[in-house]
mmCIF file of C-alpha atoms in Angstrom:
data_model
loop_
_atom_site.group_PDB
_atom_site.id
_atom_site.type_symbol
_atom_site.label_atom_id
_atom_site.label_comp_id
_atom_site.label_asym_id
_atom_site.label_seq_id
_atom_site.Cartn_x
_atom_site.Cartn_y
_atom_site.Cartn_z
ATOM 1 C CA UNK A 9 0.113 0.041 -0.395
ATOM 2 C CA UNK A 10 0.976 3.427 -0.913
ATOM 3 C CA UNK A 11 1.761 6.405 1.710
ATOM 4 C CA UNK A 12 -0.584 8.057 0.281
ATOM 5 C CA UNK A 13 -2.754 5.549 0.378
ATOM 6 C CA UNK A 14 -3.287 5.023 4.258
ATOM 7 C CA UNK A 15 -3.393 9.047 5.065
ATOM 8 C CA UNK A 16 -6.283 9.086 2.715
ATOM 9 C CA UNK A 17 -8.348 6.634 4.721
ATOM 10 C CA UNK A 18 -8.511 8.802 7.798
ATOM 11 C CA UNK A 19 -10.428 12.011 5.365
ATOM 12 C CA UNK A 20 -13.529 12.529 6.756
ATOM 13 C CA UNK A 21 -12.137 10.634 10.353
ATOM 14 C CA UNK A 22 -11.681 12.150 13.967
ATOM 15 C CA UNK A 23 -8.565 11.459 16.210
ATOM 16 C CA UNK A 24 -10.147 10.999 19.870
ATOM 17 C CA UNK A 25 -8.057 8.777 21.247
ATOM 18 C CA UNK A 26 -4.717 7.540 20.617
ATOM 19 C CA UNK A 27 -5.755 3.668 19.600
ATOM 20 C CA UNK A 28 -8.639 5.059 17.211
ATOM 21 C CA UNK A 29 -4.647 4.632 14.921
ATOM 22 C CA UNK A 30 -3.569 1.950 13.017
ATOM 23 C CA UNK A 31 0.054 1.111 13.038
ATOM 24 C CA UNK A 32 0.170 1.960 9.420
ATOM 25 C CA UNK A 33 -1.537 5.115 9.760
ATOM 26 C CA UNK A 34 0.550 6.033 12.942
ATOM 27 C CA UNK A 35 3.484 5.870 10.528
ATOM 28 C CA UNK A 36 1.638 8.043 7.227
ATOM 29 C CA UNK A 37 1.251 10.672 9.586
ATOM 30 C CA UNK A 38 5.041 10.826 10.689
ATOM 31 C CA UNK A 39 5.924 10.326 6.683
ATOM 32 C CA UNK A 40 3.540 13.665 6.505
ATOM 33 C CA UNK A 41 4.429 15.726 9.021
ATOM 34 C CA UNK A 42 7.859 15.194 8.123
ATOM 35 C CA UNK A 43 6.817 16.021 4.305
ATOM 36 C CA UNK A 44 5.187 18.809 5.158
ATOM 37 C CA UNK A 45 7.498 20.313 7.729
ATOM 38 C CA UNK A 46 10.847 19.943 5.438
ATOM 39 C CA UNK A 47 8.095 21.757 2.638
ATOM 40 C CA UNK A 48 8.048 24.602 5.631
ATOM 41 C CA UNK A 49 11.461 25.509 5.689
ATOM 42 C CA UNK A 50 11.831 25.205 1.756
ATOM 43 C CA UNK A 51 9.681 27.485 1.271
ATOM 44 C CA UNK A 52 7.487 25.281 -0.365
ATOM 45 C CA UNK A 53 4.349 23.906 0.895
ATOM 46 C CA UNK A 54 1.641 24.364 -0.560
ATOM 47 C CA UNK A 55 -1.789 25.759 0.913
ATOM 48 C CA UNK A 56 -3.910 22.723 0.996
ATOM 49 C CA UNK A 57 -6.617 23.602 3.213
ATOM 50 C CA UNK A 58 -7.458 26.663 1.136
ATOM 51 C CA UNK A 59 -10.648 28.012 2.474
ATOM 52 C CA UNK A 60 -11.060 25.970 5.342
ATOM 53 C CA UNK A 61 -12.708 26.927 8.536
ATOM 54 C CA UNK A 62 -11.509 25.499 11.923
ATOM 55 C CA UNK A 63 -12.716 25.649 14.996
ATOM 56 C CA UNK A 64 -10.504 25.726 18.433
ATOM 57 C CA UNK A 65 -12.784 24.992 21.418
ATOM 58 C CA UNK A 66 -10.067 25.758 24.463
ATOM 59 C CA UNK A 67 -11.713 25.006 28.014
ATOM 60 C CA UNK A 68 -7.911 24.728 29.741
ATOM 61 C CA UNK A 69 -4.750 27.323 28.667
ATOM 62 C CA UNK A 70 -2.641 26.441 26.518
ATOM 63 C CA UNK A 71 0.700 27.619 24.261
ATOM 64 C CA UNK A 72 2.281 25.163 22.324
ATOM 65 C CA UNK A 73 -0.848 23.167 21.383
ATOM 66 C CA UNK A 74 -3.117 26.675 20.430
ATOM 67 C CA UNK A 75 -0.203 27.545 18.626
ATOM 68 C CA UNK A 76 0.216 24.716 16.515
ATOM 69 C CA UNK A 77 -3.638 24.979 16.074
ATOM 70 C CA UNK A 78 -3.363 28.068 14.820
ATOM 71 C CA UNK A 79 0.137 28.351 12.507
ATOM 72 C CA UNK A 80 -0.360 24.832 10.863
ATOM 73 C CA UNK A 81 -4.338 26.269 9.759
ATOM 74 C CA UNK A 82 -2.694 29.654 8.274
ATOM 75 C CA UNK A 83 -0.243 27.577 7.141
ATOM 76 C CA UNK A 84 -2.287 25.187 4.458
ATOM 77 C CA UNK A 85 -4.548 29.004 4.190
ATOM 78 C CA UNK A 86 -7.018 27.606 6.756
ATOM 79 C CA UNK A 87 -8.811 29.837 8.906
ATOM 80 C CA UNK A 88 -9.388 29.660 12.437
ATOM 81 C CA UNK A 89 -11.820 30.991 15.270
ATOM 82 C CA UNK A 90 -10.433 30.649 18.693
ATOM 83 C CA UNK A 91 -13.274 29.956 21.540
ATOM 84 C CA UNK A 92 -11.981 29.864 24.817
ATOM 85 C CA UNK A 93 -13.268 28.886 28.487
ATOM 86 C CA UNK A 94 -15.494 31.980 28.540
ATOM 87 C CA UNK A 95 -16.368 32.418 25.745
ATOM 88 C CA UNK A 96 -19.184 29.403 24.414
ATOM 89 C CA UNK A 97 -21.614 27.883 26.291
ATOM 90 C CA UNK A 98 -20.429 24.474 26.006
ATOM 91 C CA UNK A 99 -21.792 22.709 28.842
ATOM 92 C CA UNK A 100 -22.938 25.319 30.928
ATOM 93 C CA UNK A 101 -26.229 26.627 28.563
ATOM 94 C CA UNK A 102 -25.914 24.904 26.055
ATOM 95 C CA UNK A 103 -25.111 20.546 25.651
ATOM 96 C CA UNK A 104 -22.019 19.470 24.159
ATOM 97 C CA UNK A 105 -24.465 17.591 21.024
ATOM 98 C CA UNK A 106 -26.516 20.970 21.288
ATOM 99 C CA UNK A 107 -23.184 23.023 20.190
ATOM 100 C CA UNK A 108 -21.628 20.061 17.922
ATOM 101 C CA UNK A 109 -24.534 19.987 15.678
ATOM 102 C CA UNK A 110 -24.030 24.722 14.988
ATOM 103 C CA UNK A 111 -20.150 23.890 15.495
ATOM 104 C CA UNK A 112 -20.623 21.026 12.872
ATOM 105 C CA UNK A 113 -22.465 23.102 10.071
ATOM 106 C CA UNK A 114 -20.552 26.491 10.234
ATOM 107 C CA UNK A 115 -17.248 24.538 10.828
ATOM 108 C CA UNK A 116 -15.191 22.196 8.146
ATOM 109 C CA UNK A 117 -13.222 20.486 11.483
ATOM 110 C CA UNK A 118 -12.750 20.743 15.277
ATOM 111 C CA UNK A 119 -10.308 20.994 18.203
ATOM 112 C CA UNK A 120 -10.655 20.300 21.582
ATOM 113 C CA UNK A 121 -8.726 20.675 24.881
ATOM 114 C CA UNK A 122 -10.682 20.141 27.746
ATOM 115 C CA UNK A 123 -11.403 17.922 30.945
ATOM 116 C CA UNK A 124 -13.796 14.905 29.889
ATOM 117 C CA UNK A 125 -13.443 12.415 27.519
ATOM 118 C CA UNK A 126 -16.722 12.558 26.959
ATOM 119 C CA UNK A 127 -17.129 15.674 25.656
ATOM 120 C CA UNK A 128 -14.694 15.605 22.542
ATOM 121 C CA UNK A 129 -16.382 12.264 21.961
ATOM 122 C CA UNK A 130 -19.892 13.831 21.075
ATOM 123 C CA UNK A 131 -18.550 16.080 18.992
ATOM 124 C CA UNK A 132 -16.767 13.734 16.798
ATOM 125 C CA UNK A 133 -20.187 11.907 17.417
ATOM 126 C CA UNK A 134 -22.899 14.610 16.543
ATOM 127 C CA UNK A 135 -21.297 17.274 14.788
ATOM 128 C CA UNK A 136 -20.469 15.419 11.430
ATOM 129 C CA UNK A 137 -16.924 16.318 10.997
ATOM 130 C CA UNK A 138 -13.452 15.776 12.193
ATOM 131 C CA UNK A 139 -12.855 16.522 15.695
ATOM 132 C CA UNK A 140 -9.933 16.280 16.923
ATOM 133 C CA UNK A 141 -8.577 15.940 21.131
ATOM 134 C CA UNK A 142 -5.886 18.043 21.524
ATOM 135 C CA UNK A 143 -6.401 17.095 25.895
ATOM 136 C CA UNK A 144 -8.718 15.142 27.443
ATOM 137 C CA UNK A 145 -8.161 14.118 31.812
ATOM 138 C CA UNK A 146 -7.741 10.668 29.782
ATOM 139 C CA UNK A 147 -6.016 11.147 26.432
ATOM 140 C CA UNK A 148 -3.196 13.710 24.714
ATOM 141 C CA UNK A 149 -3.019 12.025 20.832
ATOM 142 C CA UNK A 150 -1.272 15.305 19.697
ATOM 143 C CA UNK A 151 1.374 15.794 20.944
ATOM 144 C CA UNK A 152 2.251 11.447 21.083
ATOM 145 C CA UNK A 153 2.431 12.435 17.550
ATOM 146 C CA UNK A 154 5.093 14.910 17.959
ATOM 147 C CA UNK A 155 6.839 12.647 20.570
ATOM 148 C CA UNK A 156 7.327 10.020 17.444
ATOM 149 C CA UNK A 157 8.603 12.647 14.961
ATOM 150 C CA UNK A 158 10.511 14.187 17.391
ATOM 151 C CA UNK A 159 12.746 10.384 18.948
ATOM 152 C CA UNK A 160 12.561 9.439 14.884
ATOM 153 C CA UNK A 161 14.788 12.249 14.546
ATOM 154 C CA UNK A 162 16.868 11.451 16.950
ATOM 155 C CA UNK A 163 18.118 7.710 16.653
ATOM 156 C CA UNK A 164 19.000 6.294 13.976
ATOM 157 C CA UNK A 165 17.011 2.221 15.299
ATOM 158 C CA UNK A 166 14.008 1.655 13.886
ATOM 159 C CA UNK A 167 10.975 2.653 16.405
ATOM 160 C CA UNK A 168 10.534 -0.896 17.134
ATOM 161 C CA UNK A 169 13.375 -1.543 18.599
ATOM 162 C CA UNK A 170 13.374 2.291 20.752
ATOM 163 C CA UNK A 171 13.261 1.877 24.598
ATOM 164 C CA UNK A 172 10.973 4.985 25.988
ATOM 165 C CA UNK A 173 10.694 5.578 29.619
ATOM 166 C CA UNK A 174 8.509 7.507 31.865
ATOM 167 C CA UNK A 175 8.915 8.003 35.109
ATOM 168 C CA UNK A 176 6.750 10.350 37.396
ATOM 169 C CA UNK A 177 2.817 10.589 37.862
ATOM 170 C CA UNK A 178 2.089 8.435 35.213
ATOM 171 C CA UNK A 179 -1.867 8.324 35.717
ATOM 172 C CA UNK A 180 -2.368 11.930 33.553
ATOM 173 C CA UNK A 181 -3.418 11.958 29.859
ATOM 174 C CA UNK A 182 0.232 12.455 28.139
ATOM 175 C CA UNK A 183 1.448 8.395 30.342
ATOM 176 C CA UNK A 184 -1.961 7.127 29.349
ATOM 177 C CA UNK A 185 -0.892 8.209 25.585
ATOM 178 C CA UNK A 186 3.136 6.918 25.920
ATOM 179 C CA UNK A 187 2.302 3.689 27.163
ATOM 180 C CA UNK A 188 -0.523 3.061 24.461
ATOM 181 C CA UNK A 189 1.534 4.965 21.424
ATOM 182 C CA UNK A 190 4.424 2.411 22.774
ATOM 183 C CA UNK A 191 2.697 -0.585 22.194
ATOM 184 C CA UNK A 192 0.475 0.979 18.933
ATOM 185 C CA UNK A 193 3.901 0.799 16.896
ATOM 186 C CA UNK A 194 6.399 -1.592 19.564
ATOM 187 C CA UNK A 195 8.249 -0.257 21.711
ATOM 188 C CA UNK A 196 10.442 -1.689 24.354
ATOM 189 C CA UNK A 197 8.227 1.010 27.145
ATOM 190 C CA UNK A 198 8.911 1.672 30.611
ATOM 191 C CA UNK A 199 7.011 3.502 33.070
ATOM 192 C CA UNK A 200 9.093 4.132 36.811
ATOM 193 C CA UNK A 201 6.392 5.870 38.661
ATOM 194 C CA UNK A 202 4.762 5.336 42.795
ATOM 195 C CA UNK A 203 1.859 2.416 42.375
ATOM 196 C CA UNK A 204 -0.331 4.962 43.312
ATOM 197 C CA UNK A 205 0.339 7.076 39.855
ATOM 198 C CA UNK A 206 1.103 4.184 37.544
ATOM 199 C CA UNK A 207 -2.339 4.163 34.970
ATOM 200 C CA UNK A 208 -5.080 2.247 35.527
ATOM 201 C CA UNK A 209 -6.035 -1.083 34.882
ATOM 202 C CA UNK A 210 -8.388 -0.353 31.664
ATOM 203 C CA UNK A 211 -5.455 1.986 29.745
ATOM 204 C CA UNK A 212 -3.142 -0.959 30.803
ATOM 205 C CA UNK A 213 -5.429 -3.367 29.814
ATOM 206 C CA UNK A 214 -6.178 -1.389 26.055
ATOM 207 C CA UNK A 215 -1.649 -1.625 26.095
ATOM 208 C CA UNK A 216 -1.185 -5.022 26.162
ATOM 209 C CA UNK A 217 -3.943 -5.585 24.061
ATOM 210 C CA UNK A 218 -1.871 -3.554 21.910
ATOM 211 C CA UNK A 219 1.199 -5.421 22.287
ATOM 212 C CA UNK A 220 0.276 -8.812 21.296
ATOM 213 C CA UNK A 221 -0.234 -7.158 18.154
ATOM 214 C CA UNK A 222 3.513 -5.317 17.457
ATOM 215 C CA UNK A 223 5.404 -7.196 19.828
ATOM 216 C CA UNK A 224 6.111 -3.842 22.173
ATOM 217 C CA UNK A 225 7.979 -5.280 25.214
ATOM 218 C CA UNK A 226 5.826 -3.091 28.789
ATOM 219 C CA UNK A 227 7.301 -2.555 31.733
ATOM 220 C CA UNK A 228 5.389 -0.723 34.065
ATOM 221 C CA UNK A 229 7.673 -0.962 37.908
ATOM 222 C CA UNK A 230 8.353 1.492 40.481
ATOM 223 C CA UNK A 231 11.261 1.939 39.793
ATOM 224 C CA UNK A 232 12.800 4.310 38.469
ATOM 225 C CA UNK A 233 16.527 3.091 37.621
ATOM 226 C CA UNK A 234 15.244 -0.403 36.332
ATOM 227 C CA UNK A 235 12.981 1.834 34.330
ATOM 228 C CA UNK A 236 15.807 3.530 32.790
ATOM 229 C CA UNK A 237 18.288 1.363 32.727
ATOM 230 C CA UNK A 238 19.242 1.407 28.961
ATOM 231 C CA UNK A 239 16.703 3.045 27.824
ATOM 232 C CA UNK A 240 17.097 5.486 25.180
ATOM 233 C CA UNK A 241 14.759 7.941 25.550
ATOM 234 C CA UNK A 242 13.739 9.652 29.101
ATOM 235 C CA UNK A 243 10.125 11.298 29.474
ATOM 236 C CA UNK A 244 8.451 12.481 31.993
ATOM 237 C CA UNK A 245 5.774 15.500 32.824
ATOM 238 C CA UNK A 246 4.756 18.073 35.971
ATOM 239 C CA UNK A 247 4.105 16.823 39.068
ATOM 240 C CA UNK A 248 1.484 19.851 39.902
ATOM 241 C CA UNK A 249 -0.673 22.203 37.999
ATOM 242 C CA UNK A 250 -1.726 25.474 38.736
ATOM 243 C CA UNK A 251 -5.729 26.019 40.046
ATOM 244 C CA UNK A 252 -5.405 21.931 41.531
ATOM 245 C CA UNK A 253 -5.573 21.701 45.549
ATOM 246 C CA UNK A 254 -2.033 22.915 46.669
ATOM 247 C CA UNK A 255 -3.827 20.587 49.933
ATOM 248 C CA UNK A 256 -1.564 17.842 47.570
ATOM 249 C CA UNK A 257 1.098 19.592 46.777
ATOM 250 C CA UNK A 258 3.288 18.432 50.171
ATOM 251 C CA UNK A 259 2.786 14.132 49.871
ATOM 252 C CA UNK A 260 2.958 14.168 46.407
ATOM 253 C CA UNK A 261 5.964 16.078 46.383
ATOM 254 C CA UNK A 262 7.279 13.833 48.536
ATOM 255 C CA UNK A 263 5.707 10.342 47.237
ATOM 256 C CA UNK A 264 7.523 11.983 43.449
ATOM 257 C CA UNK A 265 11.142 13.570 44.030
ATOM 258 C CA UNK A 266 12.452 9.269 43.891
ATOM 259 C CA UNK A 267 11.522 10.288 40.474
ATOM 260 C CA UNK A 268 13.149 13.461 39.459
ATOM 261 C CA UNK A 269 14.625 13.414 36.251
ATOM 262 C CA UNK A 270 18.172 14.467 37.925
ATOM 263 C CA UNK A 271 22.169 14.120 36.241
ATOM 264 C CA UNK A 272 21.817 10.559 38.404
ATOM 265 C CA UNK A 273 18.671 9.290 36.759
ATOM 266 C CA UNK A 274 20.260 10.260 33.809
ATOM 267 C CA UNK A 275 23.008 8.275 34.319
ATOM 268 C CA UNK A 276 21.328 5.336 35.831
ATOM 269 C CA UNK A 277 20.461 4.422 31.880
ATOM 270 C CA UNK A 278 23.913 3.675 31.339
ATOM 271 C CA UNK A 279 23.489 4.773 27.123
ATOM 272 C CA UNK A 280 25.849 7.823 26.846
ATOM 273 C CA UNK A 281 23.251 8.435 23.923
ATOM 274 C CA UNK A 282 20.061 9.155 26.370
ATOM 275 C CA UNK A 283 17.559 11.761 25.508
ATOM 276 C CA UNK A 284 15.325 13.720 27.117
ATOM 277 C CA UNK A 285 11.529 14.250 26.759
ATOM 278 C CA UNK A 286 9.120 16.758 28.640
ATOM 279 C CA UNK A 287 5.522 18.442 26.594
ATOM 280 C CA UNK A 288 5.967 21.239 28.576
ATOM 281 C CA UNK A 289 5.356 23.660 30.365
ATOM 282 C CA UNK A 290 8.373 22.191 33.143
ATOM 283 C CA UNK A 291 8.820 23.078 36.200
ATOM 284 C CA UNK A 292 12.975 22.835 36.192
ATOM 285 C CA UNK A 293 13.614 26.168 38.234
ATOM 286 C CA UNK A 294 12.061 28.950 40.523
ATOM 287 C CA UNK A 295 12.128 31.805 37.737
ATOM 288 C CA UNK A 296 8.058 31.149 37.314
ATOM 289 C CA UNK A 297 5.061 31.706 39.826
ATOM 290 C CA UNK A 298 3.809 28.138 40.302
ATOM 291 C CA UNK A 299 8.150 27.186 40.667
ATOM 292 C CA UNK A 300 9.139 30.465 42.842
ATOM 293 C CA UNK A 301 6.111 28.796 45.554
ATOM 294 C CA UNK A 302 7.115 25.557 45.459
ATOM 295 C CA UNK A 303 10.297 26.808 46.505
ATOM 296 C CA UNK A 304 9.186 28.396 48.864
ATOM 297 C CA UNK A 305 6.794 26.158 50.635
ATOM 298 C CA UNK A 306 8.345 23.425 49.714
ATOM 299 C CA UNK A 307 12.654 24.089 49.437
ATOM 300 C CA UNK A 308 12.991 22.486 46.505
ATOM 301 C CA UNK A 309 14.102 24.470 43.524
ATOM 302 C CA UNK A 310 12.947 21.890 41.277
ATOM 303 C CA UNK A 311 10.160 19.147 40.657
ATOM 304 C CA UNK A 312 9.923 17.142 37.892
ATOM 305 C CA UNK A 313 13.368 17.355 36.298
ATOM 306 C CA UNK A 314 16.261 19.527 37.325
ATOM 307 C CA UNK A 315 17.701 22.336 35.431
ATOM 308 C CA UNK A 316 21.369 20.476 34.562
ATOM 309 C CA UNK A 317 19.584 18.010 32.744
ATOM 310 C CA UNK A 318 16.826 20.288 31.172
ATOM 311 C CA UNK A 319 19.269 23.275 29.389
ATOM 312 C CA UNK A 320 21.605 20.156 28.989
ATOM 313 C CA UNK A 321 22.086 18.445 24.930
ATOM 314 C CA UNK A 322 20.985 15.234 26.500
ATOM 315 C CA UNK A 323 17.777 17.566 26.450
ATOM 316 C CA UNK A 324 15.323 18.124 22.478
ATOM 317 C CA UNK A 325 12.154 19.805 24.597
ATOM 318 C CA UNK A 326 12.602 22.210 21.795
ATOM 319 C CA UNK A 327 12.315 20.183 18.837
ATOM 320 C CA UNK A 328 9.825 17.951 19.834
ATOM 321 C CA UNK A 329 7.375 21.363 21.072
ATOM 322 C CA UNK A 330 8.161 22.550 17.296
ATOM 323 C CA UNK A 331 6.727 18.902 16.257
ATOM 324 C CA UNK A 332 3.799 19.778 17.977
ATOM 325 C CA UNK A 333 2.918 22.374 15.202
ATOM 326 C CA UNK A 334 3.872 19.520 12.243
ATOM 327 C CA UNK A 335 2.454 16.844 13.425
ATOM 328 C CA UNK A 336 -1.110 19.090 14.060
ATOM 329 C CA UNK A 337 -0.384 20.164 10.392
ATOM 330 C CA UNK A 338 -0.634 16.488 8.784
ATOM 331 C CA UNK A 339 -3.246 15.550 10.981
ATOM 332 C CA UNK A 340 -5.681 18.414 10.108
ATOM 333 C CA UNK A 341 -4.241 18.259 6.038
ATOM 334 C CA UNK A 342 -5.397 14.707 5.539
ATOM 335 C CA UNK A 343 -8.348 13.850 8.323
ATOM 336 C CA UNK A 344 -10.191 17.375 6.361
ATOM 337 C CA UNK A 345 -8.677 16.503 3.027
ATOM 338 C CA UNK A 346 -6.050 14.008 2.205
ATOM 339 C CA UNK A 347 -3.104 13.628 1.096
#
């Protein structure tokens, strides 16, 4: 099957969770992302989405996701309408189902970044147009496309031979998606997290089912050193977020400090070429309001990753951030017009 046949098969479809894609479709999107990236860099990009109108619904604030959708749409000739937390009646005075049926008559595609995964499912079911999950409480599929493009950029190995380790708080959307994408693509995928913060049984079951078809290797452990041994990539995410109840922070920080990505943990990989990934924003110093507050209250100058690792040659987080643009652009192109 030609690469174009794979991505053409995505036309008219939504992307709500990582398991919506087959391995071939996921890799096809990576290939399309790489092509669109090269065309942008060389100034030869064609405006394949000219005349398309895209709704961007954000219940949660965003830097990378919003920027990637807006710039990607603009590059491809589409227009966007941003709808922030206070700018729609979604779920307040109007049901998600009703909103979907209105927006589907005005827009060619809808991005949703919010809380309940059921909401993005309703948008896809009743809008009649492609809907893209920019993040929900369960899944973060657009992030993992960028992550895998970045991994492919920084290894000479086939993806099936790559070892990818996530450490820290793993009961969240990013870790869920990472585990399932690793299983989908046949990676050696590991999770190092406290037992209480490991992916749910439901998510682990999905990953195990996917691994049966891909021969992926899955390790879930509470031992961070075991998780990173001989790995190619170490990935982490924030432990606390602005707006969360602060009365849980002290306990969470104490629980997770053993999983901090610091120089010792990087050395425990025993891989001089190991690379560090983070979906950002990262609490790696005290230069933010939240970082300063945490240092003042708990005496920690960094949380999930130290400044030494974040700013080192091991870190490829800004390549990863840029790749949000190219992969999100590929999703829009493949699902709206096909290539």
